[in-house]
Short mmCIF file of C-alpha atoms and ligand atoms in Angstrom, two decimals:
data_model
loop_
_atom_site.label_atom_id
_atom_site.label_comp_id
_atom_site.label_asym_id
_atom_site.label_seq_id
_atom_site.Cartn_x
_atom_site.Cartn_y
_atom_site.Cartn_z
CA MET A 1 7.18 0.16 -20.22
CA SER A 2 10.42 2.15 -20.19
CA ARG A 3 13.59 0.41 -19.17
CA LEU A 4 15.29 1.54 -16.02
CA ILE A 5 19.03 2.15 -16.20
CA VAL A 6 20.64 2.35 -12.80
CA ILE A 7 24.10 3.87 -12.58
CA SER A 8 26.17 3.80 -9.40
CA ASN A 9 29.83 3.69 -8.51
CA ARG A 10 29.86 -0.02 -7.75
CA VAL A 11 27.60 -2.68 -9.10
CA ALA A 12 26.94 -5.34 -6.53
CA ALA A 13 25.13 -8.27 -8.09
CA PRO A 14 23.03 -10.13 -5.53
CA ARG A 15 24.94 -12.89 -3.80
CA PRO A 16 23.63 -16.37 -3.32
CA GLN A 17 22.26 -17.00 0.17
CA GLY A 18 24.86 -17.98 2.68
CA GLU A 19 27.84 -16.31 1.01
CA GLY A 20 27.84 -13.65 3.66
CA GLY A 21 29.87 -10.47 3.62
CA ALA A 22 28.86 -6.95 4.32
CA GLN A 23 26.87 -5.40 1.50
CA GLY A 24 26.42 -1.65 1.75
CA GLY A 25 22.96 -0.20 2.16
CA LEU A 26 22.86 0.89 -1.45
CA ALA A 27 23.62 -2.60 -2.76
CA VAL A 28 21.01 -4.22 -0.56
CA ALA A 29 18.33 -1.77 -1.64
CA LEU A 30 19.07 -1.75 -5.36
CA SER A 31 19.42 -5.50 -5.92
CA ALA A 32 15.81 -5.78 -4.81
CA ALA A 33 14.67 -2.88 -6.99
CA LEU A 34 16.40 -4.04 -10.17
CA ARG A 35 14.93 -7.51 -10.13
CA GLU A 36 11.61 -6.08 -11.24
CA TYR A 37 12.77 -4.19 -14.31
CA ARG A 38 14.26 -4.74 -17.71
CA GLY A 39 17.28 -2.54 -18.15
CA PHE A 40 20.61 -2.87 -16.44
CA TRP A 41 22.87 -1.69 -13.66
CA PHE A 42 26.02 0.10 -14.79
CA GLY A 43 29.13 0.92 -12.77
CA TRP A 44 32.70 0.16 -11.85
CA SER A 45 33.56 -3.53 -11.46
CA GLY A 46 35.87 -2.84 -8.52
CA ASN A 47 38.79 -4.10 -10.66
CA LYS A 48 41.73 -2.16 -11.99
CA THR A 49 43.17 -2.20 -15.50
CA ASP A 50 46.49 -0.92 -16.89
CA GLU A 51 44.75 1.15 -19.50
CA PHE A 52 41.11 2.22 -19.64
CA THR A 53 39.55 0.79 -22.79
CA GLY A 54 35.85 1.32 -22.16
CA HIS A 55 35.28 -2.45 -22.42
CA ILE A 56 31.97 -3.38 -20.80
CA ASP A 57 31.48 -6.70 -19.08
CA PHE A 58 27.82 -7.78 -19.15
CA GLN A 59 26.58 -10.36 -16.67
CA ARG A 60 23.19 -11.63 -15.65
CA HIS A 61 22.61 -12.93 -12.17
CA GLU A 62 19.33 -13.57 -10.35
CA GLY A 63 17.34 -11.47 -12.80
CA VAL A 64 19.66 -8.46 -12.72
CA THR A 65 21.83 -7.52 -15.71
CA SER A 66 24.99 -5.74 -14.74
CA ALA A 67 27.32 -3.85 -17.06
CA THR A 68 30.68 -3.03 -15.54
CA ILE A 69 33.91 -1.34 -16.51
CA ASP A 70 37.39 -1.54 -15.03
CA LEU A 71 39.23 1.63 -14.03
CA GLU A 72 42.89 2.58 -14.01
CA GLU A 73 44.79 2.71 -10.74
CA GLN A 74 45.09 6.49 -10.99
CA ASP A 75 41.32 6.76 -11.52
CA VAL A 76 40.67 4.71 -8.40
CA ASP A 77 43.13 6.74 -6.34
CA GLU A 78 41.90 10.14 -7.43
CA TYR A 79 38.21 9.59 -8.02
CA TYR A 80 37.22 6.90 -5.52
CA ASN A 81 39.77 6.99 -2.70
CA GLY A 82 40.37 10.68 -3.35
CA TYR A 83 37.52 13.00 -4.25
CA ALA A 84 34.64 10.70 -3.33
CA ASN A 85 35.92 9.33 -0.05
CA ARG A 86 38.43 11.90 1.18
CA THR A 87 36.72 15.08 -0.01
CA LEU A 88 32.96 14.62 -0.47
CA TRP A 89 32.23 11.91 2.11
CA PRO A 90 33.68 13.82 5.08
CA LEU A 91 32.32 17.18 3.89
CA PHE A 92 28.82 15.81 3.35
CA HIS A 93 28.96 14.24 6.84
CA TYR A 94 29.82 17.67 8.30
CA ARG A 95 33.47 16.70 8.90
CA ILE A 96 35.29 19.54 7.17
CA ASP A 97 38.17 18.83 9.57
CA LEU A 98 38.73 15.54 7.71
CA ALA A 99 37.99 16.74 4.16
CA GLU A 100 41.02 16.92 1.87
CA TYR A 101 41.02 19.29 -1.06
CA ASP A 102 43.45 18.23 -3.73
CA ARG A 103 43.37 19.41 -7.32
CA SER A 104 44.29 15.94 -8.63
CA PHE A 105 41.31 14.42 -6.78
CA ALA A 106 38.93 16.87 -8.46
CA GLY A 107 40.52 16.18 -11.87
CA GLY A 108 40.21 12.42 -11.41
CA TYR A 109 36.57 12.78 -10.33
CA GLU A 110 35.74 14.74 -13.47
CA ARG A 111 37.67 12.28 -15.67
CA VAL A 112 35.97 9.18 -14.30
CA ASN A 113 32.54 10.79 -14.62
CA GLU A 114 33.41 11.49 -18.27
CA ARG A 115 34.52 7.88 -18.71
CA PHE A 116 31.25 6.66 -17.23
CA ALA A 117 29.32 8.97 -19.57
CA ASP A 118 31.32 7.96 -22.67
CA THR A 119 30.82 4.28 -21.96
CA VAL A 120 27.20 4.16 -20.87
CA SER A 121 25.62 6.75 -23.19
CA PRO A 122 25.68 4.52 -26.32
CA LEU A 123 23.74 1.85 -24.35
CA ILE A 124 20.90 4.21 -23.46
CA GLU A 125 17.79 4.20 -25.67
CA PRO A 126 15.53 7.25 -26.09
CA ASP A 127 12.75 5.91 -23.83
CA ASP A 128 14.95 4.76 -20.98
CA LEU A 129 14.69 6.25 -17.53
CA VAL A 130 18.13 6.84 -16.08
CA TRP A 131 18.67 6.77 -12.31
CA VAL A 132 22.09 7.89 -11.07
CA HIS A 133 23.14 7.18 -7.48
CA ASP A 134 25.19 8.96 -4.95
CA TYR A 135 28.03 11.36 -4.38
CA HIS A 136 30.53 9.58 -6.63
CA LEU A 137 28.55 10.57 -9.72
CA ILE A 138 27.11 14.03 -9.11
CA PRO A 139 28.33 15.48 -12.46
CA LEU A 140 27.28 12.43 -14.51
CA GLY A 141 23.89 13.88 -15.49
CA ALA A 142 25.54 16.97 -16.95
CA GLN A 143 28.06 14.75 -18.76
CA LEU A 144 25.25 12.69 -20.27
CA ARG A 145 23.44 15.83 -21.40
CA GLU A 146 26.64 17.00 -23.10
CA ARG A 147 26.53 13.77 -25.08
CA GLY A 148 23.05 14.62 -26.31
CA LEU A 149 20.87 12.56 -23.95
CA LYS A 150 17.35 13.95 -23.71
CA ASN A 151 16.05 11.19 -21.43
CA ARG A 152 14.54 11.76 -18.03
CA ILE A 153 17.50 11.47 -15.67
CA GLY A 154 17.23 11.36 -11.88
CA PHE A 155 19.77 11.51 -9.09
CA PHE A 156 19.48 10.17 -5.56
CA LEU A 157 21.87 11.19 -2.82
CA HIS A 158 22.26 8.45 -0.21
CA ILE A 159 24.20 10.60 2.22
CA PRO A 160 23.34 13.93 3.87
CA PHE A 161 23.60 17.22 1.98
CA PRO A 162 25.67 19.61 4.07
CA PRO A 163 24.50 23.02 5.26
CA SER A 164 25.51 25.87 2.92
CA ARG A 165 28.03 27.23 5.39
CA LEU A 166 29.95 23.96 5.19
CA MET A 167 29.38 23.38 1.49
CA VAL A 168 31.13 26.62 0.62
CA SER A 169 34.38 25.23 2.07
CA LEU A 170 34.62 23.02 -1.04
CA PRO A 171 36.68 24.64 -3.78
CA PHE A 172 34.48 25.17 -6.88
CA HIS A 173 31.37 24.17 -4.97
CA GLU A 174 29.13 26.15 -7.33
CA GLY A 175 30.19 24.02 -10.29
CA LEU A 176 29.40 20.81 -8.45
CA VAL A 177 25.95 21.94 -7.32
CA LEU A 178 25.14 23.54 -10.68
CA SER A 179 25.86 20.22 -12.36
CA LEU A 180 22.99 18.73 -10.33
CA LEU A 181 20.60 20.93 -12.27
CA ALA A 182 21.14 18.75 -15.35
CA TYR A 183 18.90 16.13 -13.70
CA ASP A 184 15.10 16.19 -13.88
CA VAL A 185 14.62 14.88 -10.35
CA ILE A 186 16.96 15.15 -7.37
CA GLY A 187 16.15 12.96 -4.38
CA PHE A 188 17.36 13.30 -0.81
CA GLN A 189 16.89 10.96 2.13
CA THR A 190 15.11 13.48 4.37
CA GLU A 191 13.50 16.89 4.48
CA GLU A 192 16.50 18.09 6.45
CA TRP A 193 19.03 17.42 3.69
CA LEU A 194 16.56 18.76 1.14
CA GLU A 195 16.29 21.95 3.19
CA SER A 196 20.08 22.37 3.13
CA PHE A 197 20.07 21.98 -0.64
CA ARG A 198 17.26 24.50 -1.09
CA HIS A 199 19.05 26.92 1.17
CA TYR A 200 22.23 26.60 -0.88
CA ILE A 201 20.29 27.13 -4.12
CA SER A 202 18.72 30.37 -2.94
CA ARG A 203 21.70 31.70 -1.01
CA GLU A 204 24.61 30.79 -3.26
CA LEU A 205 23.05 30.50 -6.70
CA GLY A 206 20.25 33.07 -6.43
CA GLY A 207 17.73 30.36 -7.36
CA HIS A 208 14.09 30.17 -6.45
CA CYS A 209 12.45 27.22 -4.66
CA GLU A 210 8.74 26.65 -4.97
CA PRO A 211 6.68 24.88 -2.28
CA ASP A 212 5.85 21.99 -4.67
CA GLY A 213 9.54 21.06 -4.91
CA THR A 214 10.34 22.80 -8.18
CA ILE A 215 13.62 24.65 -8.16
CA HIS A 216 14.49 27.32 -10.70
CA VAL A 217 18.01 28.53 -11.38
CA GLY A 218 18.32 30.69 -14.48
CA ASP A 219 16.37 28.91 -17.22
CA ARG A 220 16.72 25.47 -15.60
CA SER A 221 13.95 23.86 -13.52
CA VAL A 222 14.30 20.63 -11.56
CA HIS A 223 12.21 18.75 -9.03
CA ALA A 224 13.91 18.20 -5.67
CA ALA A 225 12.23 16.20 -2.90
CA ALA A 226 12.81 13.81 -0.02
CA TYR A 227 12.42 10.07 -0.67
CA PRO A 228 13.47 8.22 2.50
CA ILE A 229 14.97 4.87 1.60
CA GLY A 230 13.58 1.78 3.30
CA ILE A 231 14.68 -1.82 3.71
CA ASP A 232 13.48 -4.73 1.62
CA TYR A 233 10.96 -5.56 4.32
CA ALA A 234 9.61 -8.73 2.69
CA GLU A 235 13.10 -10.15 2.19
CA PHE A 236 14.36 -9.15 5.59
CA SER A 237 11.39 -10.36 7.57
CA ALA A 238 11.58 -13.69 5.70
CA ALA A 239 15.28 -13.86 6.63
CA ALA A 240 14.29 -13.15 10.24
CA ARG A 241 11.88 -16.13 10.22
CA SER A 242 14.39 -18.52 8.61
CA GLU A 243 16.10 -21.50 10.22
CA GLY A 244 19.44 -19.69 9.83
CA ALA A 245 18.17 -16.72 11.83
CA LYS A 246 16.73 -19.02 14.49
CA CYS A 247 20.11 -20.75 14.87
CA ALA A 248 21.97 -17.44 15.03
CA CYS A 249 19.52 -16.15 17.64
CA GLU A 250 19.88 -19.29 19.73
CA ARG A 251 23.66 -19.22 19.41
CA LEU A 252 23.91 -15.66 20.67
CA THR A 253 21.29 -16.18 23.39
CA ALA A 254 23.09 -19.30 24.64
CA SER A 255 26.45 -17.54 24.73
CA ALA A 256 24.90 -14.55 26.53
CA ALA A 257 23.96 -16.90 29.40
CA GLY A 258 21.19 -14.69 30.72
CA LYS A 259 22.99 -11.38 30.19
CA HIS A 260 21.32 -8.56 28.26
CA VAL A 261 22.66 -8.12 24.75
CA ILE A 262 23.13 -4.63 23.28
CA ILE A 263 23.88 -4.76 19.57
CA GLY A 264 25.57 -2.33 17.18
CA VAL A 265 26.11 -3.13 13.48
CA ASP A 266 27.96 -0.64 11.33
CA ARG A 267 30.53 -0.32 8.61
CA LEU A 268 33.74 0.78 10.29
CA ASP A 269 33.45 4.47 9.48
CA TYR A 270 33.97 7.66 11.50
CA SER A 271 30.46 8.85 10.60
CA LYS A 272 28.99 5.94 12.55
CA GLY A 273 30.08 7.33 15.94
CA LEU A 274 31.64 4.10 17.22
CA GLU A 275 34.20 5.71 19.47
CA GLU A 276 31.57 8.00 21.03
CA ARG A 277 29.30 4.95 21.41
CA PHE A 278 31.97 2.97 23.27
CA LEU A 279 32.59 5.96 25.53
CA GLY A 280 28.87 6.35 26.22
CA TYR A 281 28.65 2.66 27.09
CA ARG A 282 31.71 3.00 29.31
CA ARG A 283 29.99 5.89 31.12
CA PHE A 284 27.00 3.62 31.67
CA LEU A 285 29.22 0.95 33.25
CA GLU A 286 30.79 3.54 35.52
CA GLU A 287 27.48 5.05 36.56
CA HIS A 288 25.72 1.73 37.08
CA GLU A 289 28.12 -0.58 38.85
CA GLU A 290 25.19 -2.83 39.72
CA CYS A 291 24.77 -3.61 35.99
CA GLN A 292 28.36 -4.70 35.42
CA GLY A 293 28.47 -8.37 34.51
CA LYS A 294 24.77 -8.33 33.58
CA LEU A 295 24.99 -7.10 29.99
CA PHE A 296 27.42 -6.73 27.11
CA LEU A 297 27.76 -4.74 23.92
CA LEU A 298 28.13 -6.79 20.75
CA GLN A 299 29.60 -4.45 18.17
CA ILE A 300 29.79 -5.86 14.66
CA ALA A 301 31.86 -3.61 12.39
CA PRO A 302 33.52 -4.99 9.28
CA PRO A 303 36.27 -2.74 7.90
CA SER A 304 35.40 -0.62 4.89
CA ARG A 305 37.53 1.32 2.40
CA GLY A 306 40.78 -0.28 3.51
CA GLU A 307 42.84 1.84 1.15
CA VAL A 308 41.92 5.11 2.78
CA HIS A 309 44.34 6.00 5.57
CA THR A 310 41.67 7.54 7.83
CA TYR A 311 40.02 4.13 8.04
CA GLU A 312 43.20 2.45 9.26
CA ILE A 313 43.32 5.03 12.04
CA ILE A 314 39.71 4.44 13.09
CA ARG A 315 40.38 0.74 13.22
CA GLU A 316 43.43 1.19 15.43
CA ASP A 317 41.61 3.65 17.69
CA LEU A 318 38.66 1.34 18.18
CA ASP A 319 40.84 -1.72 18.77
CA GLU A 320 42.61 0.24 21.44
CA LEU A 321 39.51 1.72 23.03
CA SER A 322 37.58 -1.55 23.19
CA GLY A 323 40.68 -3.23 24.63
CA ARG A 324 41.02 -0.52 27.24
CA ILE A 325 37.37 -0.72 28.31
CA ASN A 326 37.52 -4.50 28.45
CA GLY A 327 40.76 -4.37 30.45
CA GLU A 328 39.23 -1.90 32.87
CA PHE A 329 35.94 -3.69 33.59
CA ALA A 330 36.26 -7.36 32.56
CA GLU A 331 35.94 -10.24 35.01
CA VAL A 332 37.06 -13.82 34.47
CA ASP A 333 33.58 -14.70 33.26
CA TRP A 334 32.57 -11.43 31.59
CA VAL A 335 33.82 -9.01 28.92
CA PRO A 336 31.80 -5.82 28.48
CA ILE A 337 32.43 -5.41 24.73
CA ARG A 338 32.48 -8.13 22.11
CA TYR A 339 33.97 -6.36 19.15
CA VAL A 340 33.74 -8.33 15.91
CA ASN A 341 35.38 -7.14 12.68
CA GLN A 342 33.52 -9.25 10.18
CA GLY A 343 30.45 -9.29 7.99
CA TYR A 344 27.53 -11.68 8.40
CA ASP A 345 24.83 -12.80 6.02
CA ARG A 346 21.28 -11.50 6.32
CA GLU A 347 19.92 -14.48 8.24
CA ASP A 348 22.67 -14.39 10.85
CA LEU A 349 22.26 -10.67 11.21
CA ALA A 350 18.48 -10.96 11.62
CA GLY A 351 18.99 -13.64 14.29
CA PHE A 352 21.49 -11.49 16.19
CA TYR A 353 19.13 -8.50 16.07
CA ARG A 354 16.38 -10.62 17.52
CA ALA A 355 18.54 -11.93 20.34
CA ALA A 356 19.47 -8.37 21.35
CA GLY A 357 17.11 -6.59 23.74
CA ILE A 358 18.68 -3.26 22.84
CA ALA A 359 20.18 -1.82 19.63
CA LEU A 360 22.60 1.05 20.00
CA ILE A 361 22.74 2.85 16.65
CA THR A 362 24.40 6.19 17.18
CA PRO A 363 25.91 7.67 14.01
CA LEU A 364 27.21 11.23 14.28
CA ARG A 365 25.60 11.89 10.91
CA ASP A 366 23.93 9.40 8.56
CA GLY A 367 21.91 9.86 5.39
CA MET A 368 19.36 7.30 6.59
CA ASN A 369 20.73 4.18 8.42
CA LEU A 370 19.17 0.92 7.36
CA VAL A 371 20.49 -1.05 10.33
CA ALA A 372 17.98 0.73 12.59
CA LYS A 373 15.14 -0.36 10.30
CA GLU A 374 16.45 -3.91 10.05
CA TYR A 375 16.56 -4.15 13.85
CA VAL A 376 12.91 -3.13 14.06
CA ALA A 377 11.91 -5.61 11.33
CA ALA A 378 13.65 -8.51 13.09
CA GLN A 379 11.97 -8.14 16.49
CA ASP A 380 9.53 -10.53 18.12
CA PRO A 381 6.20 -8.61 18.11
CA GLU A 382 5.26 -10.13 21.50
CA ASN A 383 8.51 -9.15 23.16
CA PRO A 384 10.37 -6.55 21.08
CA GLY A 385 13.66 -4.93 21.95
CA VAL A 386 14.37 -1.21 22.33
CA LEU A 387 16.03 0.88 19.64
CA ILE A 388 18.37 3.63 20.82
CA LEU A 389 18.95 5.85 17.80
CA SER A 390 21.00 8.94 17.06
CA ARG A 391 18.90 12.00 16.40
CA PHE A 392 21.36 12.79 13.59
CA ALA A 393 20.50 9.71 11.52
CA GLY A 394 18.01 10.34 8.73
CA ALA A 395 16.03 7.38 10.10
CA ALA A 396 15.24 9.36 13.26
CA LEU A 397 12.70 11.41 11.29
CA GLN A 398 10.64 8.27 10.66
CA LEU A 399 11.47 6.24 13.79
CA LYS A 400 10.30 8.81 16.29
CA ASP A 401 9.42 6.13 18.83
CA ALA A 402 13.01 5.05 19.24
CA LEU A 403 14.91 6.45 22.23
CA LEU A 404 16.52 9.35 20.39
CA VAL A 405 19.90 10.48 21.68
CA ASN A 406 22.62 12.97 20.95
CA PRO A 407 25.46 10.62 19.95
CA TYR A 408 28.09 13.06 21.18
CA SER A 409 26.71 12.92 24.72
CA LYS A 410 28.00 10.10 26.92
CA GLU A 411 25.34 10.98 29.49
CA GLU A 412 22.47 10.68 27.01
CA ILE A 413 23.77 7.33 25.78
CA SER A 414 24.18 6.09 29.33
CA ASP A 415 20.71 7.29 30.37
CA ALA A 416 19.12 5.75 27.30
CA ILE A 417 20.70 2.35 28.02
CA MET A 418 19.30 2.50 31.56
CA LYS A 419 15.88 3.54 30.27
CA ALA A 420 15.90 0.72 27.73
CA LEU A 421 16.86 -1.88 30.34
CA SER A 422 14.05 -0.88 32.62
CA MET A 423 11.37 -0.18 30.01
CA PRO A 424 8.08 -1.99 30.75
CA LYS A 425 6.95 -4.48 28.15
CA GLU A 426 3.78 -2.49 27.27
CA GLU A 427 5.88 0.54 26.40
CA ARG A 428 8.32 -1.56 24.36
CA VAL A 429 5.45 -3.05 22.39
CA ARG A 430 3.77 0.32 21.84
CA ARG A 431 6.94 1.97 20.61
CA TRP A 432 7.86 -0.99 18.43
CA GLN A 433 4.42 -1.15 16.80
CA ALA A 434 4.64 2.48 15.69
CA MET A 435 8.15 1.99 14.30
CA HIS A 436 7.26 -1.30 12.68
CA GLU A 437 4.38 0.26 10.79
CA SER A 438 6.71 2.80 9.25
CA VAL A 439 9.43 0.23 8.43
CA GLN A 440 6.89 -2.10 6.83
CA ASN A 441 4.97 0.52 4.85
CA GLU A 442 7.80 2.80 3.84
CA ASP A 443 10.00 0.02 2.54
CA VAL A 444 12.36 -0.12 -0.42
CA VAL A 445 9.51 -0.82 -2.83
CA TRP A 446 7.69 2.31 -1.67
CA TRP A 447 10.91 4.30 -1.98
CA ARG A 448 11.61 3.08 -5.49
CA ARG A 449 8.05 3.68 -6.65
CA SER A 450 8.05 7.18 -5.21
CA PHE A 451 11.28 8.07 -6.94
CA VAL A 452 10.67 6.38 -10.28
CA SER A 453 7.18 7.80 -10.39
CA ALA A 454 8.61 11.30 -10.00
CA LEU A 455 11.25 10.47 -12.60
CA ARG A 456 8.53 9.52 -15.05
CA GLY A 457 7.00 12.89 -14.40
CA GLN A 458 3.90 11.40 -12.82
CA LYS A 459 2.05 13.01 -10.00
CA GLY A 460 2.75 11.39 -6.67
CA GLU A 461 3.68 12.23 -3.17
CA SER A 462 7.28 12.18 -2.14
CA GLY A 463 8.61 11.51 1.27
CA THR A 464 5.52 11.75 3.37
CA GLY A 465 2.74 10.22 1.33
CA ARG A 466 1.87 7.10 -0.58
CA VAL A 467 2.40 6.87 -4.33
CA GLU A 468 -0.48 4.93 -5.79
CA GLN A 469 0.93 4.62 -9.27
CA ARG A 470 2.17 1.11 -10.02
CA PHE A 471 4.43 0.30 -12.92
P1 ADQ B 1 25.84 2.72 4.68
O1 ADQ B 1 26.66 3.82 5.24
O2 ADQ B 1 26.55 1.52 4.21
O3 ADQ B 1 24.90 3.22 3.52
P2 ADQ B 1 23.49 1.64 6.31
O4 ADQ B 1 22.28 2.35 5.89
O5 ADQ B 1 23.55 1.44 7.76
O6 ADQ B 1 24.85 2.34 5.93
O7 ADQ B 1 23.50 0.25 5.57
C1 ADQ B 1 24.38 -0.72 5.91
C2 ADQ B 1 23.91 -2.05 5.33
O8 ADQ B 1 25.00 -2.93 5.40
C3 ADQ B 1 22.76 -2.64 6.13
O9 ADQ B 1 21.87 -3.29 5.27
C4 ADQ B 1 23.47 -3.63 7.04
O10 ADQ B 1 22.72 -4.77 7.36
C5 ADQ B 1 24.68 -4.04 6.20
N1 ADQ B 1 25.78 -4.32 7.13
C6 ADQ B 1 26.45 -3.48 7.91
N2 ADQ B 1 27.33 -4.14 8.68
C7 ADQ B 1 27.20 -5.44 8.35
C8 ADQ B 1 27.83 -6.66 8.78
N3 ADQ B 1 28.76 -6.67 9.73
N4 ADQ B 1 27.45 -7.80 8.22
C9 ADQ B 1 26.52 -7.80 7.27
N5 ADQ B 1 25.88 -6.73 6.84
C10 ADQ B 1 26.22 -5.55 7.36
C11 ADQ B 1 24.64 4.46 2.83
C12 ADQ B 1 24.36 5.68 3.73
C13 ADQ B 1 23.20 5.37 4.67
C14 ADQ B 1 21.97 4.93 3.87
C15 ADQ B 1 22.34 3.84 2.89
C16 ADQ B 1 21.18 3.54 1.93
O11 ADQ B 1 25.52 6.05 4.47
O12 ADQ B 1 22.87 6.52 5.46
O13 ADQ B 1 20.99 4.45 4.75
O14 ADQ B 1 23.45 4.20 2.08
O15 ADQ B 1 20.76 4.67 1.27
#
């Protein structure tokens, strides 16, 4: 069996139960995947060094070997805080108004990708499958090829791929997209992002896309398909049945004192639509005076990417907005928004999801959104809650039985909350069953098998079908 080498910006070794903290979706998904394979997970340690030496720190924890490097401060500023998070992240989430184009960012991005390639390539053996993750490392495949690697190399993009008309606002966009052609397989979260990529290929690069997913540009052919990521269903549903989850559920239910709980759980990021969500909820309170005092929104949003200025602004804006809404509507025994800036461990989170009769997950744009799937997995089958989900989250393509809303529309959010509150139990159960089937079947194991199977060059369905091949 080939080894699997996973390469991503950060390597997040699994944490012992109970340590808590907000792990990103990528970390949660990959810790589960890596446990099954030999091989290792390579990336940045998150630490800085005065001078880059290429020293690799190997560690083994809970069956996962990690190999990490430290980066220089300038690398972190230009590559991570700069090009990845201030140029590509906003652009790929359709926010060209927030995207910053700075030559030094692009230079740092290229340099760090070279450093990754220089350091990891000697560790890769001829039979290894290499799986590169996300927008931080788009050119890595091409860099590895330049160093003579002939291995099968795949790339998975966890975030959306922007429409061509937005993509062209990126200086030297052709170079970035052309570098993707060094991979053998390119995976997207949904057919929609795949479609944008295919459109760019034919419109901007004069390439040709075949119905089976093969893309030809010049003499290069790659396979591009949708592989929607899922949650680790087995792990999460076990967490939902745990004592810890039961306690968390009871704690929240007791403190709710008979009021309906609406839950939102997100990293504090402008793509998650938190401000629009608060405004939609505020509209609901205005339109339905009779409901005031009978429900509250529990918004859990730990800060992310503290070093990027935009994130400080979001934090200030949300502090102010939640304070304003609470000031406007609160009574001595009721606050409409409980806004919590901290991370919780999986069991607590599962318990909170279960105590909440409604989840309000309304990103303005999201590659997938695993919180929506976790909410579904944590519900009581006899008495499930209602998921209100943005139609612009990748997850909306699978969770069609959620109440799908336009996250920019206060009215739609308000109407959906009302509909969720008054939904008969039979309808809740019916909708939940359909969503649960998808969350359970199309889980992280299914995702990984679909992708790795394609990476091995084996026949298998992507995105919509089952891959029978086990390895
Ligand atoms: P993220 O943008 O991080 O991931 P998401 O898919 O919602 O978004 O995953 C967040 C994960 O972090 C979930 O597992 C959630 O439980 C956890 N989390 C969030 N807030 C938390 C808190 N307060 N406490 C504890 N845990 C918390 C990126 C893309 C997504 C894509 C994933 C996976 O932006 O679109 O779904 O990668 O591919």
